Amino acid sequence: MPFMLGFPPKPHSVDLLSPPHVVFGICGVNVFTKLPSRIPYNMVVHYAPKFKEWVLPQPQNLPKSAAHRALRQPYVGINILENIDVEALRWIICTMLEQSGANMSTRCFGTTPDFYTAIKVLRAWTVLDLPVAGTDSIRTYVLMELVTGPPISADKLALIWDNFDRFSDVVLQAADNFIEHHTAGSYMERESTEILVYIASDQDRRDFFTSLRYDPPANESGGDAVEALDPVETALSTHSGITNDPEPKAKTIHEKHGTRKVTPSDKKARERKDSIAMKKRLSRHTSTEGLRSVYDKEPQKQEPPFPPIHGEGKIYNEPTHPPEPYLPKAGLLKVAPKPDDLNVMSTLLGLFGKGKDQAKRRSQTPPADPTFQKPIGLGIALDGKLPAGDEMPTQLERKPRSEQRRKERRASLKSSSSLRSERDEESKYAGYESEVEK
């Protein structure tokens, strides 16, 4: 927390950190062990001149051993007669040592301030008559905790009330914190009762919180605004603050045109009514036709790209090209190629020089009908006959022609072999006759 405190810069003497050192006490109680071990007296009175008022006189008739120690390392006693917390005094002393450049222990460099410690430091700073500007950072920290922090507890409220003036900004913000969270219902019954009992136990606190009533302006319609209920008067029907009747525990709800008084049961009924109205409004966003409002536009139906075809139990769109028909496997039935494929095959066979007779024979095939588009289906019988209207030849119909060619080829082979045997015999007899003539 030393970085949240500051002293005004001013020139100091050369012996700022020189002995003697200080032994502190608060209201006659020695706190030497809870503070840094070596605190120069010149530094303390330089930053906080008020300590001079509490300097103790030098002791007389000391024992010889104590007198020798006092000569080697002199000390000055300061007894603080104000209500100052030891932890707050330690933070202030550490800030003095830091700004004076003295050697400090690591425990003096705390950087996470505590809310209770911050309140005590502000109290001690005020008691020592130090400049208010030196606590701007820590005061801002306390105010932000009260504005944006959780609901204030009873011990925090008591600590602030005991250490600050009743019209201080910290006290006013603490009271606003309690009134705001108590109005919103953020407290449990035990916590709110504890705070309200603390407020009602003192007449000054009761008058202070009564003076903080919300006084809204008149309504726009010209009527008088409804005065907000005092939390002390509403929840504390007796001095002890104990009551079992829930009706007096009314809550104030700040709205645009003033403040209305409602009970917890009325608040729940209104929330239930608002939730039902919200469900009706949200139902318009559903796709159900029966829940649509008369002001909603009719949904536009998107037309499919193709007219739907109603089949057996399903609806689908017709594709741009009809699907290929299912053909049986080659082992069951061989289907002749299409007429266009015959021309391509004959051309390829003629280019590569293979099967010229076959290519010539296929090229002489009459051209196919251009209007023919119906593929061969499953109507072909195993005997090779086509149904009525189909004139495409199949492999089974060309089978007799292939057997005839095979017979012709065999006959040609036999004739060629017989001619070869006759030539051999003629050459044989011709050689024999030449030998006889010789």
Coordinates of C-alpha atoms in Angstrom, one line a residue:
M1 CA 0.0 0.0 0.0
P2 CA 2.9 2.5 0.2
F3 CA 2.3 3.3 -3.5
M4 CA -1.2 4.6 -2.5
L5 CA 0.2 7.1 0.0
G6 CA 2.3 10.1 -0.6
F7 CA 4.0 13.0 1.2
P8 CA 4.5 16.4 -0.3
P9 CA 8.1 16.9 -1.5
K10 CA 10.1 19.3 0.7
P11 CA 13.8 19.8 1.5
H12 CA 15.2 17.8 4.4
S13 CA 18.3 17.9 6.5
V14 CA 21.4 15.8 5.9
D15 CA 21.0 13.7 9.1
L16 CA 17.5 12.6 8.1
L17 CA 18.3 8.9 8.7
S18 CA 20.8 9.4 11.6
P19 CA 20.2 8.2 15.1
P20 CA 18.4 8.5 17.5
H21 CA 15.7 5.9 16.7
V22 CA 12.1 5.8 17.9
V23 CA 10.3 3.4 20.2
F24 CA 6.6 3.7 19.6
G25 CA 3.7 3.2 22.0
I26 CA 0.0 3.6 21.6
C27 CA -1.9 4.7 24.7
G28 CA 0.8 3.3 26.9
V29 CA 1.1 0.0 25.0
N30 CA 4.5 -0.9 23.6
V31 CA 4.3 -1.7 19.8
F32 CA 8.0 -1.8 19.1
T33 CA 7.9 -5.5 17.9
K34 CA 5.1 -4.8 15.3
L35 CA 7.0 -2.0 13.5
P36 CA 10.3 -1.8 11.6
S37 CA 13.3 -2.1 14.0
R38 CA 15.1 1.1 13.1
I39 CA 12.9 4.2 12.6
P40 CA 14.9 7.4 12.6
Y41 CA 13.5 10.1 14.8
N42 CA 14.5 13.0 12.4
M43 CA 12.6 11.3 9.6
V44 CA 9.4 10.8 11.6
V45 CA 9.2 14.4 12.8
H46 CA 10.1 15.6 9.3
Y47 CA 7.1 14.0 7.6
A48 CA 4.7 14.2 10.6
P49 CA 5.5 17.0 12.9
K50 CA 2.5 16.0 15.2
F51 CA 4.7 13.3 16.7
K52 CA 6.6 15.9 18.6
E53 CA 3.6 16.4 20.8
W54 CA 3.9 12.8 22.1
V55 CA 7.7 12.6 22.7
L56 CA 8.5 11.2 26.1
P57 CA 11.1 12.8 28.3
Q58 CA 14.5 11.2 28.8
P59 CA 14.4 8.7 31.7
Q60 CA 16.5 9.5 34.8
N61 CA 18.5 7.3 37.2
L62 CA 18.9 4.5 34.7
P63 CA 20.9 1.4 35.5
K64 CA 24.5 1.5 34.4
S65 CA 24.1 -1.2 31.7
A66 CA 21.0 0.6 30.3
A67 CA 22.8 3.9 30.3
H68 CA 25.8 2.3 28.3
R69 CA 23.4 0.9 25.7
A70 CA 21.6 4.2 25.4
L71 CA 24.9 5.9 24.7
R72 CA 25.9 3.4 21.9
Q73 CA 22.4 3.4 20.3
P74 CA 20.2 6.1 21.5
Y75 CA 16.4 5.8 21.4
V76 CA 13.5 8.3 21.8
G77 CA 10.1 7.2 23.1
I78 CA 6.9 8.4 21.5
N79 CA 3.6 7.5 23.1
I80 CA 0.6 8.2 20.8
L81 CA -2.4 9.2 22.8
E82 CA -4.9 8.9 19.9
N83 CA -6.8 5.9 18.7
I84 CA -4.6 4.7 15.9
D85 CA -4.4 1.1 14.7
V86 CA -0.9 -0.5 14.8
E87 CA -1.2 -1.8 11.2
A88 CA -2.2 1.6 9.9
L89 CA 0.8 3.1 11.7
R90 CA 3.1 0.5 10.1
W91 CA 1.9 1.4 6.6
I92 CA 2.6 5.1 7.2
I93 CA 6.1 4.5 8.7
C94 CA 6.9 2.2 5.7
T95 CA 5.9 5.0 3.3
M96 CA 8.2 7.4 5.1
L97 CA 11.1 5.0 4.9
E98 CA 10.5 4.4 1.2
Q99 CA 10.4 8.1 0.3
S100 CA 13.5 8.8 2.4
G101 CA 15.6 6.1 0.7
A102 CA 16.2 4.0 3.9
N103 CA 16.9 0.3 3.8
M104 CA 13.6 -1.6 4.3
S105 CA 12.5 -5.2 4.8
T106 CA 10.4 -7.0 2.2
R107 CA 7.4 -7.2 4.4
C108 CA 6.9 -3.4 4.1
F109 CA 6.2 -3.7 0.4
G110 CA 2.6 -5.0 0.5
T111 CA 0.8 -4.3 -2.8
T112 CA -2.6 -5.8 -2.1
P113 CA -4.5 -3.5 0.2
D114 CA -7.3 -4.7 2.5
F115 CA -10.5 -2.8 2.9
Y116 CA -10.3 -2.7 6.7
T117 CA -6.6 -1.7 6.6
A118 CA -7.4 1.1 4.1
I119 CA -10.1 2.5 6.4
K120 CA -7.7 2.4 9.3
V121 CA -5.0 4.1 7.3
L122 CA -7.3 7.0 6.4
R123 CA -8.2 7.3 10.0
A124 CA -4.6 7.5 11.2
W125 CA -3.7 9.9 8.4
T126 CA -6.4 12.3 9.6
V127 CA -5.3 12.0 13.3
L128 CA -1.6 12.8 12.3
D129 CA -2.8 16.0 10.5
L130 CA -1.1 14.9 7.3
P131 CA -2.0 16.5 3.9
V132 CA -5.3 15.1 2.5
A133 CA -3.9 15.0 -1.0
G134 CA -1.6 12.2 0.0
T135 CA -4.5 9.8 0.4
D136 CA -6.3 10.5 -2.9
S137 CA -5.5 7.0 -4.3
I138 CA -6.5 5.0 -1.2
R139 CA -9.7 7.1 -0.8
T140 CA -10.6 6.4 -4.4
Y141 CA -10.0 2.7 -3.8
V142 CA -12.4 2.7 -0.8
L143 CA -15.1 4.7 -2.6
M144 CA -14.9 2.3 -5.6
E145 CA -15.3 -0.7 -3.3
L146 CA -18.4 0.9 -1.9
V147 CA -19.9 1.8 -5.3
T148 CA -19.2 -1.3 -7.3
G149 CA -18.5 -3.8 -4.6
P150 CA -20.8 -6.3 -2.8
P151 CA -23.4 -5.2 -0.2
I152 CA -21.7 -3.6 2.9
S153 CA -21.7 -5.7 6.0
A154 CA -22.4 -4.6 9.5
D155 CA -18.8 -4.6 10.7
K156 CA -17.7 -2.5 7.7
L157 CA -20.5 -0.1 8.3
A158 CA -19.5 0.2 12.0
L159 CA -15.8 0.6 11.1
I160 CA -16.6 3.5 8.7
W161 CA -19.0 5.1 11.2
D162 CA -16.4 5.1 14.0
N163 CA -13.5 6.4 12.0
F164 CA -15.0 9.1 9.8
D165 CA -17.1 12.2 10.2
R166 CA -20.8 11.6 9.7
F167 CA -20.8 14.0 6.6
S168 CA -17.7 12.5 5.1
D169 CA -18.0 11.2 1.5
V170 CA -17.0 7.7 2.7
V171 CA -19.9 7.6 5.2
L172 CA -22.4 8.9 2.7
Q173 CA -21.3 6.3 0.1
A174 CA -21.5 3.5 2.7
A175 CA -25.1 4.6 3.6
D176 CA -26.0 4.7 -0.1
N177 CA -24.6 1.2 -0.5
F178 CA -26.8 -0.2 2.2
I179 CA -30.0 1.6 1.1
E180 CA -29.5 0.5 -2.5
H181 CA -28.8 -3.2 -1.8
H182 CA -31.5 -3.3 0.9
T183 CA -34.0 -1.9 -1.5
A184 CA -33.0 -4.4 -4.2
G185 CA -33.4 -7.3 -1.7
S186 CA -29.7 -8.3 -1.9
Y187 CA -29.4 -9.0 1.8
M188 CA -30.4 -12.1 3.7
E189 CA -32.9 -11.6 6.5
R190 CA -30.2 -12.2 9.2
E191 CA -27.8 -9.7 7.6
S192 CA -30.4 -6.9 7.0
T193 CA -31.7 -7.4 10.6
E194 CA -28.2 -7.1 12.0
I195 CA -27.5 -3.8 10.2
L196 CA -30.9 -2.4 11.0
V197 CA -30.5 -3.2 14.7
Y198 CA -27.1 -1.4 14.6
I199 CA -28.7 1.7 13.0
A200 CA -31.6 1.8 15.4
S201 CA -29.4 1.3 18.5
D202 CA -28.1 4.9 18.3
Q203 CA -30.2 8.0 17.8
D204 CA -27.5 9.8 15.8
R205 CA -27.3 6.9 13.3
R206 CA -31.1 6.7 13.2
D207 CA -31.5 10.4 12.4
F208 CA -28.7 10.2 9.8
F209 CA -30.3 7.4 7.9
T210 CA -33.7 9.0 8.2
S211 CA -32.4 12.2 6.6
L212 CA -31.2 10.2 3.5
R213 CA -34.8 9.4 2.4
Y214 CA -35.4 9.5 -1.3
D215 CA -37.5 12.6 -2.1
P216 CA -38.4 12.4 -5.8
P217 CA -39.9 15.3 -7.8
A218 CA -43.7 15.5 -8.6
N219 CA -45.1 13.3 -11.4
E220 CA -45.6 14.6 -14.9
S221 CA -49.4 14.2 -14.4
G222 CA -49.3 16.8 -11.6
G223 CA -49.8 14.5 -8.7
D224 CA -47.6 14.3 -5.7
A225 CA -44.8 11.8 -5.7
V226 CA -45.0 8.9 -3.3
E227 CA -42.5 9.2 -0.5
A228 CA -40.1 6.3 -0.2
L229 CA -40.2 4.1 2.9
D230 CA -37.5 4.5 5.5
P231 CA -35.8 1.1 5.9
V232 CA -35.5 1.7 9.6
E233 CA -39.3 2.4 10.0
T234 CA -40.4 -0.4 7.6
A235 CA -38.3 -3.3 9.0
L236 CA -38.0 -2.3 12.6
S237 CA -41.4 -2.1 14.2
T238 CA -39.8 -2.3 17.6
H239 CA -36.6 -1.1 19.2
S240 CA -35.2 -4.6 19.1
G241 CA -35.8 -4.9 15.4
I242 CA -37.4 -8.4 15.7
T243 CA -40.6 -8.8 13.7
N244 CA -42.3 -11.8 12.1
D245 CA -44.9 -10.0 10.0
P246 CA -43.7 -9.9 6.3
E247 CA -46.1 -7.2 5.2
P248 CA -44.2 -4.3 6.9
K249 CA -41.1 -5.3 5.0
A250 CA -42.1 -3.4 2.0
K251 CA -39.5 -2.6 -0.7
T252 CA -39.1 0.6 -2.6
I253 CA -38.8 0.3 -6.4
H254 CA -37.4 3.4 -8.1
E255 CA -39.1 3.9 -11.4
K256 CA -39.3 6.7 -14.0
H257 CA -42.1 8.7 -12.4
G258 CA -41.3 8.3 -8.8
T259 CA -41.3 5.5 -6.2
R260 CA -44.0 2.9 -5.6
K261 CA -44.4 0.7 -2.5
V262 CA -44.9 -3.0 -3.2
T263 CA -44.7 -6.1 -1.0
P264 CA -42.7 -9.2 -2.0
S265 CA -46.0 -11.0 -2.9
D266 CA -47.0 -8.2 -5.3
K267 CA -43.5 -8.2 -6.8
K268 CA -43.8 -12.0 -7.5
A269 CA -47.2 -11.6 -9.0
R270 CA -46.0 -8.9 -11.4
E271 CA -43.0 -11.0 -12.4
R272 CA -45.3 -13.9 -13.2
K273 CA -47.6 -11.7 -15.3
D274 CA -44.6 -10.3 -17.2
S275 CA -43.3 -13.8 -17.9
I276 CA -46.7 -14.9 -19.4
A277 CA -46.7 -11.8 -21.6
M278 CA -43.2 -12.4 -22.7
K279 CA -44.1 -16.0 -23.7
K280 CA -46.9 -14.7 -25.9
R281 CA -44.5 -12.3 -27.6
L282 CA -41.8 -14.9 -28.1
S283 CA -44.3 -17.3 -29.7
R284 CA -44.5 -15.2 -32.8
H285 CA -41.0 -16.2 -33.7
T286 CA -41.8 -19.9 -33.9
S287 CA -42.6 -21.6 -37.2
T288 CA -45.9 -23.0 -36.2
E289 CA -48.7 -21.6 -38.3
G290 CA -51.3 -21.6 -35.5
L291 CA -49.1 -19.4 -33.3
R292 CA -48.5 -16.7 -35.8
S293 CA -49.9 -13.2 -35.3
V294 CA -52.2 -11.6 -37.8
Y295 CA -49.5 -8.9 -38.4
D296 CA -46.9 -11.5 -39.4
K297 CA -46.3 -12.0 -43.1
E298 CA -47.2 -15.3 -44.7
P299 CA -44.1 -17.5 -45.3
Q300 CA -43.1 -17.8 -48.9
K301 CA -43.0 -21.3 -50.1
Q302 CA -40.0 -22.1 -52.3
E303 CA -40.9 -24.0 -55.5
P304 CA -38.7 -27.1 -56.3
P305 CA -36.5 -26.9 -59.4
F306 CA -38.4 -29.9 -61.0
P307 CA -42.0 -31.0 -60.7
P308 CA -42.4 -33.6 -58.0
I309 CA -43.2 -37.2 -59.0
H310 CA -45.4 -39.1 -56.6
G311 CA -44.3 -42.7 -56.3
E312 CA -45.0 -45.4 -53.8
G313 CA -44.7 -43.7 -50.4
K314 CA -42.2 -41.0 -51.5
I315 CA -41.9 -37.8 -53.5
Y316 CA -38.8 -36.9 -55.4
N317 CA -37.8 -34.6 -58.2
E318 CA -37.2 -35.8 -61.7
P319 CA -33.5 -35.4 -62.7
T320 CA -32.4 -33.6 -65.9
H321 CA -31.2 -37.0 -67.5
P322 CA -33.0 -40.3 -67.0
P323 CA -31.0 -42.9 -65.0
E324 CA -29.2 -45.6 -66.9
P325 CA -31.3 -48.9 -67.0
Y326 CA -30.1 -51.9 -65.2
L327 CA -28.4 -54.5 -67.5
P328 CA -27.7 -58.1 -66.6
K329 CA -24.2 -59.4 -66.2
A330 CA -22.2 -60.6 -69.2
G331 CA -22.4 -64.2 -68.1
L332 CA -26.2 -64.2 -68.4
L333 CA -26.7 -62.2 -71.6
K334 CA -24.5 -60.4 -74.1
V335 CA -26.1 -57.2 -75.5
A336 CA -24.9 -55.8 -78.8
P337 CA -23.4 -52.3 -78.7
K338 CA -25.4 -49.3 -79.9
P339 CA -25.3 -48.2 -83.6
D340 CA -23.1 -45.2 -82.9
D341 CA -20.6 -47.5 -81.2
L342 CA -20.5 -49.8 -84.3
N343 CA -19.3 -46.9 -86.5
V344 CA -16.6 -45.9 -84.1
M345 CA -15.4 -49.5 -83.7
S346 CA -15.3 -50.1 -87.4
T347 CA -13.3 -46.9 -87.9
L348 CA -10.8 -47.9 -85.3
L349 CA -10.4 -51.4 -86.7
G350 CA -9.8 -50.0 -90.1
L351 CA -7.1 -47.5 -88.9
F352 CA -5.1 -50.2 -87.1
G353 CA -5.3 -52.7 -90.0
K354 CA -6.9 -55.4 -88.0
G355 CA -10.1 -57.2 -89.1
K356 CA -10.5 -55.4 -92.4
D357 CA -13.2 -57.7 -93.6
Q358 CA -15.0 -57.3 -90.3
A359 CA -14.6 -53.5 -90.4
K360 CA -15.8 -53.5 -94.0
R361 CA -18.8 -55.6 -93.2
R362 CA -19.7 -53.4 -90.2
S363 CA -19.3 -50.2 -92.2
Q364 CA -21.9 -51.6 -94.7
T365 CA -24.4 -51.9 -91.9
P366 CA -27.4 -49.6 -92.5
P367 CA -27.4 -46.4 -90.3
A368 CA -29.4 -46.4 -87.2
D369 CA -32.7 -44.6 -86.8
P370 CA -31.8 -41.1 -85.2
T371 CA -35.1 -41.1 -83.4
F372 CA -34.2 -44.3 -81.6
Q373 CA -33.4 -43.5 -77.9
K374 CA -35.0 -46.3 -76.0
P375 CA -32.2 -48.5 -74.5
I376 CA -32.4 -52.2 -74.4
G377 CA -34.2 -53.3 -71.3
L378 CA -34.8 -56.6 -69.6
G379 CA -37.4 -57.7 -72.3
I380 CA -34.8 -59.8 -74.2
A381 CA -35.4 -63.5 -73.9
L382 CA -32.6 -66.0 -73.6
D383 CA -33.4 -67.5 -77.0
G384 CA -32.2 -64.3 -78.7
K385 CA -35.6 -63.0 -79.9
L386 CA -36.4 -59.3 -79.3
P387 CA -39.8 -58.1 -78.3
A388 CA -42.0 -56.3 -80.8
G389 CA -40.7 -52.9 -81.9
D390 CA -37.0 -53.7 -81.2
E391 CA -34.8 -54.4 -84.3
M392 CA -31.4 -54.3 -82.8
P393 CA -29.5 -57.6 -83.6
T394 CA -28.0 -59.5 -80.7
Q395 CA -24.9 -61.7 -80.5
L396 CA -27.1 -64.8 -80.5
E397 CA -28.6 -63.9 -83.9
R398 CA -25.1 -63.6 -85.5
K399 CA -24.0 -67.0 -84.2
P400 CA -25.1 -69.0 -87.4
R401 CA -23.1 -66.6 -89.7
S402 CA -20.0 -67.1 -87.6
E403 CA -20.3 -70.9 -87.9
Q404 CA -20.7 -70.6 -91.7
R405 CA -17.5 -68.6 -91.9
R406 CA -15.7 -71.1 -89.8
K407 CA -16.8 -73.9 -92.2
E408 CA -15.6 -71.9 -95.2
R409 CA -12.3 -71.3 -93.6
R410 CA -11.9 -75.0 -92.9
A411 CA -12.8 -75.9 -96.5
S412 CA -10.2 -73.3 -97.8
L413 CA -7.6 -74.8 -95.5
K414 CA -8.3 -78.3 -96.8
S415 CA -8.1 -77.2 -100.4
S416 CA -4.8 -75.4 -99.8
S417 CA -3.4 -78.5 -98.1
S418 CA -4.5 -80.8 -101.0
L419 CA -2.8 -78.4 -103.5
R420 CA 0.4 -78.5 -101.5
S421 CA 0.4 -82.3 -101.5
E422 CA -0.2 -82.4 -105.3
R423 CA 2.8 -80.1 -105.9
D424 CA 5.0 -82.3 -103.7
E425 CA 4.0 -85.4 -105.6
E426 CA 4.6 -83.7 -109.0
S427 CA 8.0 -82.5 -108.0
K428 CA 8.8 -86.0 -106.7
Y429 CA 7.7 -87.7 -109.9
A430 CA 9.6 -85.1 -111.9
G431 CA 12.8 -86.0 -110.2
Y432 CA 12.3 -89.6 -110.7
E433 CA 11.7 -89.3 -114.4
S434 CA 14.9 -87.2 -114.8
E435 CA 16.9 -90.0 -113.2
V436 CA 15.3 -92.6 -115.5
E437 CA 16.2 -90.6 -118.6
K438 CA 19.8 -90.4 -117.5

